[in-house]
Coordinates of C-alpha atoms in Angstrom, one line a residue:
Chain E
M785 CA -19.5 10.2 16.8
D786 CA -18.1 7.6 18.8
T787 CA -14.8 6.5 17.4
I788 CA -12.2 3.9 18.5
V789 CA -8.7 4.3 16.7
C790 CA -6.0 1.5 16.9
L791 CA -2.7 2.7 17.3
K792 CA 0.4 0.3 16.6
Q793 CA 3.6 1.2 18.3
V794 CA 6.8 0.6 15.8
V795 CA 10.4 1.1 15.9
D796 CA 10.9 4.6 14.6
P797 CA 11.0 4.2 10.7
E798 CA 13.2 7.1 10.4
L799 CA 16.1 5.5 11.9
P800 CA 19.3 5.3 9.7
Q801 CA 20.0 2.5 7.6
W802 CA 23.2 1.5 9.6
D803 CA 20.7 1.4 12.9
F804 CA 18.2 -0.9 11.1
A805 CA 19.0 -4.8 11.9
I806 CA 16.9 -8.1 11.8
D807 CA 17.0 -10.4 14.8
P808 CA 17.5 -13.8 13.5
A809 CA 15.4 -15.5 16.4
T810 CA 12.3 -13.5 15.8
K811 CA 12.7 -12.7 12.2
R812 CA 11.7 -9.2 13.0
Q813 CA 13.6 -5.8 13.5
V814 CA 15.6 -5.4 16.7
R815 CA 13.7 -3.4 18.9
M816 CA 15.8 -3.4 22.1
G817 CA 17.1 0.0 22.6
K818 CA 15.3 1.5 19.9
P819 CA 13.1 4.5 19.9
L820 CA 9.5 3.8 19.7
V821 CA 6.9 5.7 18.0
I822 CA 3.3 5.3 17.0
S823 CA 3.1 4.2 13.2
T824 CA 3.0 7.2 11.0
Y825 CA -0.4 6.7 9.6
D826 CA -2.2 5.6 12.9
E827 CA -0.9 9.0 14.2
N828 CA -2.9 10.7 11.1
A829 CA -6.0 8.5 12.0
L830 CA -6.1 9.7 15.6
E831 CA -6.1 13.4 14.3
L832 CA -8.9 12.6 12.0
A833 CA -11.0 11.1 14.9
L834 CA -10.3 14.0 16.8
Q835 CA -11.3 16.7 14.5
L836 CA -14.5 14.5 13.5
K837 CA -15.3 14.7 17.4
E838 CA -14.6 18.4 17.2
K839 CA -17.4 18.8 14.7
T840 CA -19.9 16.2 15.8
G841 CA -19.5 15.4 19.4
G842 CA -18.7 12.0 20.9
K843 CA -16.0 10.1 22.3
V844 CA -12.6 9.1 21.0
T845 CA -11.0 5.8 22.6
A846 CA -7.3 5.1 21.7
L847 CA -7.0 0.9 21.4
T848 CA -3.4 -0.6 21.1
L849 CA -2.2 -4.0 21.2
G850 CA 1.3 -4.5 22.4
P851 CA 3.8 -5.5 25.0
Q852 CA 2.5 -3.5 27.9
G853 CA 6.1 -2.1 29.2
E854 CA 6.7 -0.6 25.5
V855 CA 3.3 1.2 25.0
K856 CA 3.1 3.7 27.9
D857 CA 4.5 6.5 25.5
A858 CA 2.2 5.8 22.7
V859 CA -0.7 6.0 24.8
R860 CA 0.2 9.0 26.9
L861 CA 0.8 10.8 23.4
A862 CA -2.6 9.8 22.3
L863 CA -4.3 11.0 25.3
A864 CA -2.4 14.1 25.2
M865 CA -3.5 14.8 21.7
G866 CA -7.2 14.6 22.9
A867 CA -8.5 10.9 23.0
D868 CA -10.7 10.6 25.8
E869 CA -9.8 7.5 26.8
A870 CA -7.4 4.4 26.3
V871 CA -7.6 0.7 26.1
V872 CA -4.0 -1.2 26.3
I873 CA -4.2 -5.1 25.5
D874 CA -1.0 -6.7 26.7
D875 CA 0.6 -9.0 24.2
P876 CA 4.2 -9.4 24.7
Q877 CA 4.2 -11.7 21.3
S878 CA 2.5 -8.9 19.3
P879 CA 5.5 -7.7 17.3
Q880 CA 5.6 -11.1 15.8
R881 CA 2.0 -11.5 14.9
L882 CA 0.5 -11.1 11.8
A883 CA -2.4 -9.0 11.0
A884 CA -5.1 -11.9 11.0
D885 CA -3.8 -13.0 14.3
K886 CA -4.2 -9.6 15.8
A887 CA -7.5 -8.6 14.0
S888 CA -9.4 -11.2 16.0
V889 CA -8.1 -9.9 19.2
L890 CA -8.5 -6.1 18.5
A891 CA -12.2 -7.0 17.2
A892 CA -13.0 -8.7 20.6
A893 CA -11.6 -5.6 22.3
I894 CA -13.9 -3.2 20.2
K895 CA -16.9 -5.6 20.9
R896 CA -16.1 -5.3 24.7
I897 CA -15.7 -1.4 24.6
G898 CA -19.1 -1.7 23.3
R899 CA -20.6 1.3 21.3
F900 CA -18.9 2.7 18.4
D901 CA -19.7 4.3 15.1
L902 CA -16.6 4.5 13.5
V903 CA -13.0 2.6 13.9
L904 CA -10.1 4.0 12.3
T905 CA -6.8 2.5 11.7
G906 CA -3.7 3.8 9.7
C907 CA -3.6 2.5 6.0
E908 CA -0.6 0.4 6.6
S909 CA 2.0 0.1 9.3
A910 CA 5.3 1.4 9.1
D911 CA 6.8 -2.0 9.9
W912 CA 4.9 -5.0 8.3
V913 CA 2.6 -3.0 5.7
E914 CA 0.0 -5.7 5.6
R915 CA -2.6 -3.1 4.8
A916 CA -5.1 -5.9 5.9
M917 CA -6.2 -4.5 9.3
A918 CA -9.2 -2.4 8.6
P919 CA -10.8 -4.8 6.1
F920 CA -10.6 -7.8 8.6
L921 CA -12.2 -5.5 11.2
A922 CA -14.9 -4.8 9.1
E923 CA -15.6 -8.2 8.5
A924 CA -15.3 -9.3 12.1
L925 CA -17.5 -6.4 13.2
G926 CA -19.9 -6.5 10.4
A927 CA -19.2 -3.0 9.3
A928 CA -18.5 -0.9 6.3
C929 CA -15.3 -0.7 5.0
V930 CA -13.4 1.7 2.9
T931 CA -9.3 1.9 2.8
F932 CA -7.0 4.7 2.1
I933 CA -9.0 7.7 3.0
S934 CA -7.6 11.0 3.6
R935 CA -10.6 13.1 4.3
A936 CA -14.1 12.3 6.2
E937 CA -17.2 14.4 6.9
S938 CA -20.4 13.5 8.6
R939 CA -23.3 13.7 6.2
D940 CA -26.7 12.6 7.2
G941 CA -26.1 10.2 9.9
A942 CA -23.6 8.7 7.4
L943 CA -20.1 9.8 6.2
S944 CA -18.6 11.1 3.1
V945 CA -15.0 10.0 2.7
R946 CA -12.2 10.6 0.1
R947 CA -10.6 7.6 -1.1
T948 CA -6.9 7.6 -2.7
S949 CA -7.4 5.5 -6.1
E950 CA -4.6 4.8 -9.1
E951 CA -6.1 7.7 -11.0
G952 CA -6.6 10.3 -8.1
F953 CA -9.5 10.4 -5.8
Q954 CA -13.1 9.0 -5.1
T955 CA -15.5 10.3 -3.1
V956 CA -17.5 7.5 -1.4
D957 CA -20.6 7.6 0.8
V958 CA -20.1 5.5 3.8
R959 CA -22.8 4.1 6.4
L960 CA -22.0 3.7 9.6
P961 CA -20.9 1.7 11.7
A962 CA -17.8 1.6 9.6
V963 CA -13.9 0.8 9.9
L964 CA -11.8 3.2 7.6
S965 CA -8.1 3.2 7.2
V966 CA -6.3 6.4 6.9
T967 CA -3.6 7.7 4.6
S968 CA -2.1 11.5 5.0
D969 CA -3.5 14.7 4.0
E970 CA -2.2 18.2 5.0
A971 CA -5.5 18.5 6.7
I972 CA -4.8 15.8 8.9
R973 CA -1.3 16.3 10.3
P974 CA -1.2 15.2 13.8
R975 CA -1.4 17.9 16.3
L976 CA 1.3 18.6 19.0
P977 CA -0.1 18.7 22.7
K978 CA 0.7 21.4 24.6
V979 CA 1.8 21.1 28.2
K980 CA -1.6 21.4 29.8
D981 CA -2.9 18.6 27.7
I982 CA 0.1 16.4 28.8
M983 CA -0.9 17.2 32.2
A984 CA -4.9 16.6 31.6
A985 CA -3.7 13.3 29.7
M986 CA -2.5 12.0 33.4
R987 CA -6.0 12.0 34.7
K988 CA -7.6 10.1 31.6
P989 CA -8.5 6.4 32.1
V990 CA -6.5 3.8 30.8
A991 CA -7.7 0.2 30.9
N992 CA -5.3 -2.7 30.7
W993 CA -6.6 -6.1 29.3
T994 CA -4.7 -9.3 28.1
R995 CA -5.4 -11.4 25.4
A996 CA -6.7 -14.0 27.9
D997 CA -9.5 -11.6 29.0
L998 CA -10.6 -11.0 25.6
G999 CA -10.8 -14.9 25.1
A1000 CA -8.5 -14.7 22.4
E1001 CA -6.8 -18.2 21.9
D1002 CA -2.9 -18.2 21.4
A1003 CA -2.9 -19.7 17.9
G1004 CA 0.8 -18.8 17.3
G1005 CA 1.1 -18.2 13.5
A1006 CA -1.6 -16.7 11.4
K1007 CA -3.8 -19.4 9.9
G1008 CA -1.1 -21.5 7.9
V1009 CA 1.2 -18.3 7.1
E1010 CA 4.6 -18.4 8.4
V1011 CA 7.4 -16.0 7.8
K1012 CA 10.2 -18.0 6.9
D1013 CA 12.7 -15.7 6.4
V1014 CA 13.6 -11.6 6.6
S1015 CA 16.5 -10.4 4.8
I1016 CA 18.1 -7.1 4.1
P1017 CA 18.8 -7.1 0.2
E1018 CA 22.4 -6.2 -0.7
R1019 CA 23.0 -3.5 -3.0
T1020 CA 25.2 -4.3 -5.9
T1021 CA 25.6 -1.3 -7.9
K1022 CA 28.4 1.3 -7.5
V1023 CA 27.8 4.5 -8.2
E1024 CA 29.8 6.4 -11.1
F1025 CA 29.9 10.1 -10.0
L1026 CA 30.0 12.6 -12.9
E1027 CA 32.4 15.4 -12.4
G1028 CA 32.6 18.9 -13.3
E1029 CA 30.5 21.8 -14.3
P1030 CA 26.8 21.4 -14.5
A1031 CA 27.2 21.3 -18.6
E1032 CA 30.2 18.8 -18.2
Q1033 CA 28.1 16.6 -15.8
A1034 CA 25.0 17.0 -18.4
E1035 CA 27.3 16.0 -21.4
A1036 CA 28.7 13.0 -19.7
L1037 CA 25.3 11.7 -18.7
V1038 CA 23.8 12.0 -22.0
A1039 CA 26.8 10.2 -23.3
R1040 CA 26.1 7.4 -21.0
L1041 CA 22.4 7.3 -21.6
R1042 CA 23.1 7.1 -25.5
A1043 CA 25.5 4.1 -25.0
L1044 CA 22.6 2.5 -23.1
K1045 CA 20.4 3.3 -25.8
I1046 CA 18.1 4.8 -23.7
L1047 CA 18.7 8.1 -25.5
Chain U
M575 CA -13.1 -26.5 -10.4
P576 CA -10.3 -26.3 -7.6
G577 CA -7.0 -24.7 -8.6
I578 CA -5.9 -21.3 -9.0
L579 CA -8.6 -18.4 -9.4
I580 CA -7.2 -14.9 -10.6
V581 CA -9.7 -11.8 -9.9
A582 CA -9.6 -10.1 -13.4
S583 CA -11.4 -6.8 -13.1
A584 CA -13.4 -5.0 -15.9
L585 CA -15.0 -2.4 -13.5
E586 CA -13.9 0.4 -15.8
G587 CA -15.7 -1.4 -18.9
S588 CA -12.6 -3.2 -19.9
M589 CA -9.7 -5.0 -18.7
G590 CA -6.5 -3.6 -17.6
R591 CA -2.9 -5.0 -17.5
S592 CA -3.0 -5.6 -14.1
S593 CA -5.3 -8.5 -14.4
V594 CA -3.1 -10.0 -17.1
E595 CA 0.0 -9.6 -14.9
L596 CA -2.0 -11.9 -12.4
T597 CA -2.1 -14.5 -15.1
G598 CA 1.9 -14.3 -15.1
A599 CA 1.8 -14.4 -11.5
A600 CA -0.5 -17.5 -11.3
R601 CA 1.7 -19.6 -13.8
N602 CA 4.5 -19.5 -11.2
L603 CA 2.3 -21.6 -9.4
A604 CA 0.0 -23.5 -11.7
G605 CA 2.7 -25.8 -13.3
P606 CA 4.6 -26.8 -10.2
L607 CA 1.4 -27.4 -8.4
S608 CA -0.4 -28.7 -11.2
L609 CA -3.4 -26.8 -10.8
P610 CA -5.4 -25.4 -13.5
M611 CA -5.9 -21.6 -13.6
S612 CA -9.6 -20.1 -13.8
A613 CA -10.7 -16.3 -13.7
A614 CA -13.3 -14.3 -12.0
L615 CA -14.2 -11.8 -14.3
V616 CA -16.0 -9.1 -12.7
G617 CA -17.2 -5.9 -14.5
Q618 CA -19.7 -4.3 -16.8
G619 CA -19.7 -2.7 -20.3
R620 CA -18.9 -3.8 -24.0
G621 CA -15.4 -4.7 -23.1
I622 CA -16.2 -7.9 -21.1
G623 CA -16.2 -10.0 -24.3
Q624 CA -12.7 -9.0 -25.2
A625 CA -11.6 -9.5 -21.9
V626 CA -12.7 -13.4 -21.9
E627 CA -10.7 -13.7 -25.4
T628 CA -7.6 -11.9 -23.7
L629 CA -7.9 -14.4 -20.5
Q630 CA -8.0 -17.3 -22.7
Q631 CA -5.0 -16.2 -24.7
Y632 CA -3.1 -16.2 -21.4
G633 CA -3.8 -19.5 -20.4
V634 CA -7.1 -19.0 -18.3
Q635 CA -9.1 -22.4 -18.7
T636 CA -12.4 -21.3 -17.1
V637 CA -13.8 -17.9 -16.8
Y638 CA -16.4 -17.3 -14.4
R639 CA -18.0 -14.1 -15.8
C640 CA -19.9 -11.9 -13.7
E641 CA -21.7 -8.9 -15.1
H642 CA -23.8 -6.3 -13.2
P643 CA -24.3 -2.4 -13.6
A644 CA -23.1 -2.1 -10.0
L645 CA -19.4 -3.4 -10.6
T646 CA -18.0 0.0 -11.6
P647 CA -14.5 1.5 -10.2
G648 CA -14.0 1.5 -6.6
Q649 CA -17.2 -0.7 -5.8
S650 CA -15.5 -3.1 -3.5
D651 CA -18.9 -4.3 -2.0
A652 CA -20.3 -5.3 -5.1
V653 CA -16.8 -7.0 -6.3
L654 CA -17.0 -9.0 -2.8
A655 CA -20.6 -10.0 -3.4
A656 CA -19.6 -11.1 -7.1
L657 CA -16.4 -13.4 -5.7
D658 CA -18.7 -14.9 -2.9
L659 CA -20.7 -16.3 -5.7
V660 CA -17.5 -17.5 -7.9
V661 CA -15.7 -18.9 -5.0
T662 CA -18.8 -21.0 -4.0
K663 CA -18.7 -22.3 -7.4
A664 CA -15.2 -22.6 -8.0
Q665 CA -13.8 -23.8 -4.7
P666 CA -10.5 -22.5 -5.5
E667 CA -7.3 -23.4 -3.5
L668 CA -5.7 -20.1 -4.4
V669 CA -7.0 -16.8 -5.1
L670 CA -4.7 -14.1 -6.6
I671 CA -6.0 -10.5 -6.6
S672 CA -4.5 -7.3 -7.8
A673 CA -3.3 -5.0 -4.9
D674 CA -5.2 -2.1 -6.4
T675 CA -7.7 0.3 -4.7
V676 CA -10.5 -2.4 -4.7
G677 CA -8.3 -5.2 -4.2
R678 CA -6.7 -4.4 -1.1
E679 CA -10.1 -3.9 0.5
V680 CA -11.3 -7.1 -1.0
A681 CA -8.7 -9.5 -0.3
P682 CA -8.5 -9.2 3.4
R683 CA -12.3 -9.5 3.4
L684 CA -12.6 -12.6 1.1
A685 CA -10.0 -14.2 3.2
Y686 CA -11.8 -13.7 6.3
R687 CA -15.2 -15.0 4.8
L688 CA -13.2 -18.1 3.4
R689 CA -11.3 -18.6 6.8
A690 CA -8.3 -18.5 4.2
A691 CA -4.6 -17.6 4.8
L692 CA -3.7 -14.1 3.4
A693 CA -0.3 -12.6 2.1
T694 CA -0.6 -9.2 0.9
E695 CA 1.3 -6.9 -1.5
V696 CA 3.3 -9.9 -3.0
M697 CA 6.3 -9.3 -5.5
S698 CA 7.3 -12.5 -6.3
L699 CA 5.9 -16.2 -5.9
A700 CA 7.3 -19.8 -6.0
V701 CA 6.7 -23.2 -4.7
D702 CA 8.4 -25.3 -2.4
G703 CA 6.9 -28.8 -2.0
R704 CA 3.1 -27.8 -1.7
A705 CA 3.8 -24.4 0.1
V706 CA 3.6 -21.2 -1.9
M707 CA 6.3 -19.1 -1.0
A708 CA 5.5 -15.2 -1.3
R709 CA 8.2 -12.6 -1.2
R710 CA 7.1 -9.0 -0.2
Q711 CA 8.7 -5.9 1.1
V712 CA 8.6 -5.1 4.7
Y713 CA 10.1 -2.3 7.1
G714 CA 9.6 0.6 4.1
G715 CA 11.4 -1.5 1.7
R716 CA 14.5 -2.0 4.0
A717 CA 13.9 -5.6 4.0
I718 CA 12.2 -8.6 2.1
A719 CA 10.1 -11.2 3.9
T720 CA 9.4 -14.5 2.6
L721 CA 6.2 -16.1 3.7
E722 CA 5.5 -19.7 3.6
V723 CA 1.9 -20.1 2.9
T724 CA 1.0 -23.7 3.7
A725 CA -3.1 -23.4 4.4
R726 CA -5.6 -23.8 1.7
P727 CA -7.6 -22.1 0.6
A728 CA -5.1 -18.7 0.6
V729 CA -5.8 -15.4 -0.9
I730 CA -2.6 -13.7 -2.3
S731 CA -2.8 -10.0 -3.1
V732 CA -0.2 -9.2 -5.8
K733 CA 1.3 -5.6 -5.9
P734 CA 0.6 -4.1 -9.4
R735 CA 3.7 -4.1 -11.9
A736 CA 5.5 -6.6 -9.8
F737 CA 4.9 -9.2 -12.4
D738 CA 5.5 -8.7 -16.2
V739 CA 3.0 -9.4 -19.0
P740 CA 3.7 -13.0 -19.5
Q741 CA 4.1 -14.8 -23.1
P742 CA 0.6 -15.6 -24.6
Q743 CA -0.2 -19.2 -23.8
P744 CA -3.8 -19.7 -25.6
V745 CA -6.0 -22.2 -24.5
R746 CA -9.6 -23.0 -25.5
G747 CA -11.6 -22.3 -22.5
T748 CA -15.1 -22.3 -21.1
V749 CA -17.1 -19.7 -20.0
E750 CA -19.6 -19.7 -17.1
E751 CA -21.9 -17.1 -16.2
I752 CA -22.4 -16.1 -12.7
S753 CA -25.7 -14.1 -12.2
L754 CA -25.4 -11.7 -9.6
T755 CA -28.6 -10.0 -7.8
I756 CA -27.8 -7.1 -5.7
D757 CA -29.3 -4.0 -5.1
P758 CA -26.6 -1.2 -5.5
E759 CA -28.9 1.2 -3.2
A760 CA -28.5 -1.7 -0.4
L761 CA -24.8 -1.6 -0.3
P762 CA -23.1 -0.2 2.5
T763 CA -20.6 1.9 0.3
R764 CA -21.2 3.9 -2.8
V765 CA -18.6 5.7 -5.1
R766 CA -20.3 9.2 -5.6
E767 CA -17.8 10.6 -7.8
A768 CA -14.2 10.3 -9.2
Q769 CA -11.5 12.9 -9.8
S770 CA -8.5 12.2 -12.0
E771 CA -5.5 14.2 -11.2
R772 CA -3.6 15.5 -14.0
A773 CA -0.9 13.0 -15.6
E774 CA -0.1 13.5 -19.2
V775 CA 2.2 10.3 -19.4
G776 CA 0.8 7.4 -17.0
L777 CA 3.7 6.9 -14.4
D778 CA 2.9 3.2 -14.3
D779 CA 3.7 2.4 -17.7
A780 CA 6.3 5.3 -18.7
Q781 CA 9.7 4.1 -19.8
V782 CA 11.4 7.0 -18.2
V783 CA 10.6 9.0 -15.1
V784 CA 11.7 11.6 -13.4
G785 CA 11.3 12.0 -9.6
G786 CA 11.5 14.9 -7.2
G787 CA 11.7 15.0 -3.6
R788 CA 12.1 17.6 -0.7
G789 CA 15.1 18.8 -2.3
V790 CA 13.3 20.3 -5.1
G791 CA 11.8 22.7 -2.8
G792 CA 8.3 23.5 -3.9
P793 CA 6.0 23.4 -7.3
E794 CA 8.2 25.6 -9.2
G795 CA 11.0 23.3 -9.1
F796 CA 8.9 20.6 -10.2
K797 CA 8.4 22.7 -13.3
L798 CA 12.1 22.2 -14.2
L799 CA 11.3 18.3 -13.7
E800 CA 8.7 18.5 -16.0
E801 CA 10.5 20.2 -18.6
L802 CA 13.2 17.2 -18.0
A803 CA 10.6 14.7 -18.2
A804 CA 9.3 16.2 -21.7
A805 CA 12.9 16.1 -23.0
L806 CA 13.2 12.6 -22.3
G807 CA 9.6 11.5 -23.2
G808 CA 8.8 10.4 -19.7
A809 CA 6.5 11.1 -16.7
V810 CA 7.3 13.0 -13.4
G811 CA 6.8 11.6 -10.1
S812 CA 7.7 12.3 -6.5
S813 CA 8.8 11.0 -3.2
R814 CA 6.5 11.3 -0.3
P815 CA 7.3 14.8 0.8
P816 CA 6.3 16.6 -2.2
A817 CA 2.8 14.6 -2.1
D818 CA 2.4 15.5 1.7
E819 CA 3.1 19.0 1.3
G820 CA 0.8 19.5 -1.6
W821 CA 3.5 20.4 -4.3
V822 CA 2.2 17.6 -6.4
P823 CA -0.8 15.5 -6.9
I824 CA -0.8 12.2 -4.7
T825 CA -1.1 10.2 -7.6
W826 CA 2.7 11.3 -8.4
Q827 CA 3.8 9.4 -5.2
I828 CA 6.3 6.8 -5.8
G829 CA 7.4 4.5 -3.3
Q830 CA 6.0 2.0 -0.7
T831 CA 2.8 4.1 0.0
G832 CA 2.6 5.2 -3.6
K833 CA 3.3 3.5 -6.8
S834 CA 5.8 0.9 -7.8
I835 CA 7.4 1.9 -11.1
R836 CA 10.1 -0.3 -13.3
P837 CA 11.1 2.1 -16.1
N838 CA 14.1 1.8 -18.1
L839 CA 15.7 5.1 -16.7
Y840 CA 14.6 6.6 -13.3
V841 CA 16.2 10.0 -12.6
A842 CA 15.9 11.0 -9.1
V843 CA 16.2 14.7 -8.3
G844 CA 16.7 16.1 -4.8
I845 CA 15.6 12.6 -3.3
S846 CA 17.6 11.4 -0.2
G847 CA 16.8 8.0 -0.8
A848 CA 14.5 7.1 2.1
A849 CA 13.8 3.3 2.1
Q850 CA 10.2 4.1 2.0
H851 CA 10.9 5.9 -1.6
V852 CA 13.6 3.4 -2.6
A853 CA 11.0 0.3 -2.2
G854 CA 9.1 1.9 -5.0
V855 CA 11.9 2.6 -7.5
S856 CA 14.4 -0.2 -7.0
G857 CA 13.1 -2.2 -9.9
S858 CA 14.3 0.4 -12.3
R859 CA 17.0 -0.7 -14.9
T860 CA 19.0 2.5 -14.9
I861 CA 18.8 4.8 -11.8
V862 CA 20.4 8.5 -12.2
A863 CA 20.6 10.7 -9.1
I864 CA 21.1 14.3 -8.9
N865 CA 21.5 15.7 -5.3
K866 CA 23.6 18.4 -3.6
D867 CA 24.7 16.1 -0.9
P868 CA 27.4 13.6 -2.0
E869 CA 26.3 11.2 1.3
A870 CA 22.6 11.1 0.3
P871 CA 21.5 7.3 0.4
I872 CA 20.2 7.6 -3.1
F873 CA 23.8 7.4 -4.4
S874 CA 24.2 4.0 -3.1
L875 CA 21.4 2.7 -5.2
A876 CA 22.3 4.9 -8.4
H877 CA 24.4 4.0 -11.5
Y878 CA 25.3 7.5 -12.2
G879 CA 25.5 10.3 -9.7
I880 CA 25.5 14.1 -10.2
V881 CA 26.4 16.1 -7.1
G882 CA 25.1 19.8 -7.6
D883 CA 22.4 22.2 -7.7
F884 CA 19.5 20.7 -9.6
R885 CA 18.6 24.1 -10.5
Q886 CA 21.6 24.4 -12.6
V887 CA 22.1 20.8 -13.5
V888 CA 18.5 20.0 -14.8
P889 CA 18.4 22.9 -17.4
A890 CA 21.7 22.1 -18.7
L891 CA 20.7 18.3 -19.1
V892 CA 17.5 19.5 -20.9
A893 CA 19.9 21.4 -23.3
K894 CA 22.2 18.5 -23.8
I895 CA 19.5 16.2 -24.5
K896 CA 17.7 18.2 -27.0
A897 CA 21.0 18.9 -29.0
A898 CA 21.5 15.1 -29.0
K899 CA 18.2 14.6 -30.2
G900 CA 18.6 17.0 -32.7
A901 CA 21.8 15.6 -33.9

């Protein structure tokens, strides 16, 4: 199974709140000097791709779109985890772009990579959370689409996947080629590369392309959607701490809930 | 009929609350933009007739009814085929879809096919001139983005439970039958089976929710939380770590990746208050936090805070609630 995994590099979402700020010029999170990581679910997607490769053979290609100077660590980690090769599309503006804008570039890159059975993305990016990339790519590539999957196994030349739904899980049969978005599961915790993997990754091929190479037009916004404002909501509540021993704290809380007619 | 088209889902044989919420969301736009409201009603089964009546009760003037045995839960490809037909007929300016399992797949795909603008996971909608102003959470709920949607057509997916069920606004509407001819076997995806996870009281609709986090320590800890929820007549949920660790079913997860809830009372136990979780609970009317760390960020969101070991606090609380209810 030949798989292409789309990886996005984001500012570490675990940064404490005091270190989180919006740049008024770009209307995006301040990136300068902040640690960058592969977006959480994208790393799960890579792990799933590697596990499928271990069972069925084939090749795993890591594909990333970003400012070239920023993505080296992400690419190196992906190759050390076990991706066979990587493609980097240099786009200094990518942190400001919305999914619709980036999907056409990624789809062009996937077509240029050529053969694939499967494209995997994270179910959402840690920063902009549009949850739209996999469906967009499926349309652009004429492939099947299932989102929010946590497991996948190869079955008679197709895939059987587990999709998270409101009520629980659905088992979905999917024809190939397919584009799937991946959520989390105990079985796809990203592996930690060993030193020898990190060394081996140095010799793996990395292709560097630009948007222009792929014939992508610089449309600026994403088809009539403009980000007008990004603001950090102010918390207006002030907590009242209930003091004393557990029984006293419980009694105080029950009294307040009764006053609010919740009890 | 150019206007606002909502996607009403009766895939389970009847129409759920999320579709009615969409009529409320659409009303924010229909008035200021002077646009009529129509619905694509997709599904199967006996509940379809009732769904038409419900939509008309909530102000939908034209219902494009598309029934087909393949329009069942999770069958996004069949829903998309149905919507292709409806939008060709209705030529809507705006399409509103609930961002549920099917909607989050269908909304971007429909936008792509219509060359439409797309805004996903929207939590509030307003109009500025001709533009639709859509607000949504970004950065794990740490910030709110306002998107200005000027293009037409535009597809907007709406987060379930972000909008209330509106007041009825009955209209005498028309129904147009849309005939879908697809071969279910020929669709590229097929739902083979669905499993429900245990949930006695539905998290989505519970008035009281007790949520547990990493600090609950394991499945045993959640037993205490279930006792508290039972005493309060509510449901149990969790932040991401317990769901990731497999302590609780994934359907219990509340937060940006899981469910969004707006109960009267939310009790957060052993939850630090990561932005990802806060995103899903900040609409709760009253928030109580129980945590051993007085510096935990959850206390900046809570109305009442209890610093202590939940293993002692929760049983004490269960006893006092039972006593209060008995009194």
